[in-house]
Amino acid sequence: MDPFRNPFAPGAGTPPPELSGRAELLTRSENALGRVQNGKSEKGIILVGLRGVGKTVLLNEIRREAEGQNFRTCMVEAHEGKSLPALLIPQLRRILLELDRLESLSEQVKRALRVLKSFMNGVKTKIGEVEVSLDIDAELGAADSGDIEADLPELMGAIGRAAQARKVALALFIDEIQYFKPIELSALIMAMHRIAQDRLPVILFAAGLPQVVALFGNSKSYAERLFDFPEIGALNEFDAIDAIEKPASDEGVDFDSKAMARILVRSRGYPFFLQEWGYHTWNVAAASPITIDDVEKATEIAIKRLDEGFFRVRFDRLTPREKNYLRAMAELGAGPHRSGDVAKQLAKKSSDLGPLRDGLIGKGMIYAPAHGDIAFTVPLFDQFMRRIMPSQPDRIES
Ligand SMILES: Nc1ncnc2c1ncn2[C@@H]1O[C@H](COP(=O)(O)OP(=O)(O)O)[C@@H](O)[C@H]1O
Ligand SMILES: [Mg+2]
């Protein structure tokens, strides 16, 4: 089939040709935005799911909706190397400068800018990594203690009041939120708590790996009253078929039913894998309707591509010990597994491997679905581990 007309879009955050199976979540987000726009309080929404299920795509979609509803928005992506203030300050600065340019002078907006300036001073003395400048005098004594759990709520309160004075609402978007340090996450939750108490027109949308539910809960027990944690997962059969068939039929191409069934088996309904299989099957097929043989030919290519890309980039960030641990885990199958069973594979006590396990959770490779259990954050990673390390280590150095 003509590769130029291939509708499928495997990638990170790449908008799919058909955003399948997410209508309910989008409606829920639209309603939350509408309520905040009308001065009502509303819980933030934290999308929770494995890699490749479509969280980033959803955040982008909700952001588009927010902008359509006249929200001021900003989006940041957390990662291991950068602090929350360093990510957030340039964005908040941009929003405040925009608010400052709207018609008449607003004392609330000016004050928020001065508080932002003093927040930057507080952060600078502490971690010294803020690169933007702000040409205004700091509001001395406000949000500049250098203690982020005190300063961030104060800053967000000032920004919320500035927005309120301008009669606009703000929506903050944070992707990969599991990478924030515990103290930063705590400060963010406290900031949103302040926003809720003062009924300010600010809402948070975030996305992260399954461990975020525990990270939020452990950080502040009231987090569950401030946020909802909808689970984003693989698509059900009906939606998965839509994700493949609709874009293809828009191009006048059909999949026969056996081909479709095989794609469902191979992809397990995971959005990223659906795009990957759809994409390669399209390119391999000579004519419509696409057959099961086409899918099987494409499977070889799809797996090779995944092994060189999606899986490989994660594997390359692991130490040899971490690789051995994950290989032992993979030996047991897709999971979840008891961490004690993994330790047994390596002739170790579970407690001896605690730090190694925590490191892998920190890197976003595994998570604990229940106490004492662990599972991969990347779907089908067990199969990849068995391909890339054909034999399993029988021990691990301490
Ligand atoms: N609802 C959906 N239906 C079909 N494909 C989707 C859907 N959501 C996401 N995708 C595709 O899945 C891939 C991964 O999406 P992404 O948002 O990066 O996932 P995550 O952020 O959860 O890792 C992209 O190629 C995207 O086009
Ligand atoms: Mg993502």
CSV table of N, CA and C and ligand atoms in Angstrom, one decimal, residues 12-13 51-52 55-57 175-176, ligand 2:
chain,number,residue,atom,x,y,z
A,12,ALA,N,5.9,8.9,20.2
A,12,ALA,CA,5.6,9.4,21.5
A,12,ALA,C,4.8,10.7,21.4
A,13,GLY,N,3.6,10.6,21.9
A,13,GLY,CA,2.7,11.8,21.9
A,13,GLY,C,2.2,12.1,20.5
A,51,ARG,N,3.4,2.8,29.8
A,51,ARG,CA,4.0,3.4,28.7
A,51,ARG,C,3.2,3.0,27.4
A,52,GLY,N,2.9,4.0,26.6
A,52,GLY,CA,2.4,3.7,25.3
A,52,GLY,C,0.9,3.6,25.2
A,55,LYS,N,-1.3,8.5,27.1
A,55,LYS,CA,-1.5,9.6,28.2
A,55,LYS,C,-1.1,11.0,27.6
A,56,THR,N,0.0,11.0,26.9
A,56,THR,CA,0.5,12.3,26.4
A,56,THR,C,-0.5,12.9,25.4
A,57,VAL,N,-0.9,11.9,24.5
A,57,VAL,CA,-1.9,12.3,23.5
A,57,VAL,C,-3.1,12.9,24.2
A,175,ASP,N,3.3,16.3,32.4
A,175,ASP,CA,3.5,15.0,31.9
A,175,ASP,C,4.6,14.3,32.7
A,176,GLU,N,4.6,13.0,32.8
A,176,GLU,CA,5.6,12.2,33.4
A,176,GLU,C,5.8,12.6,34.9
B,2,MG,MG,3.8,10.0,27.4
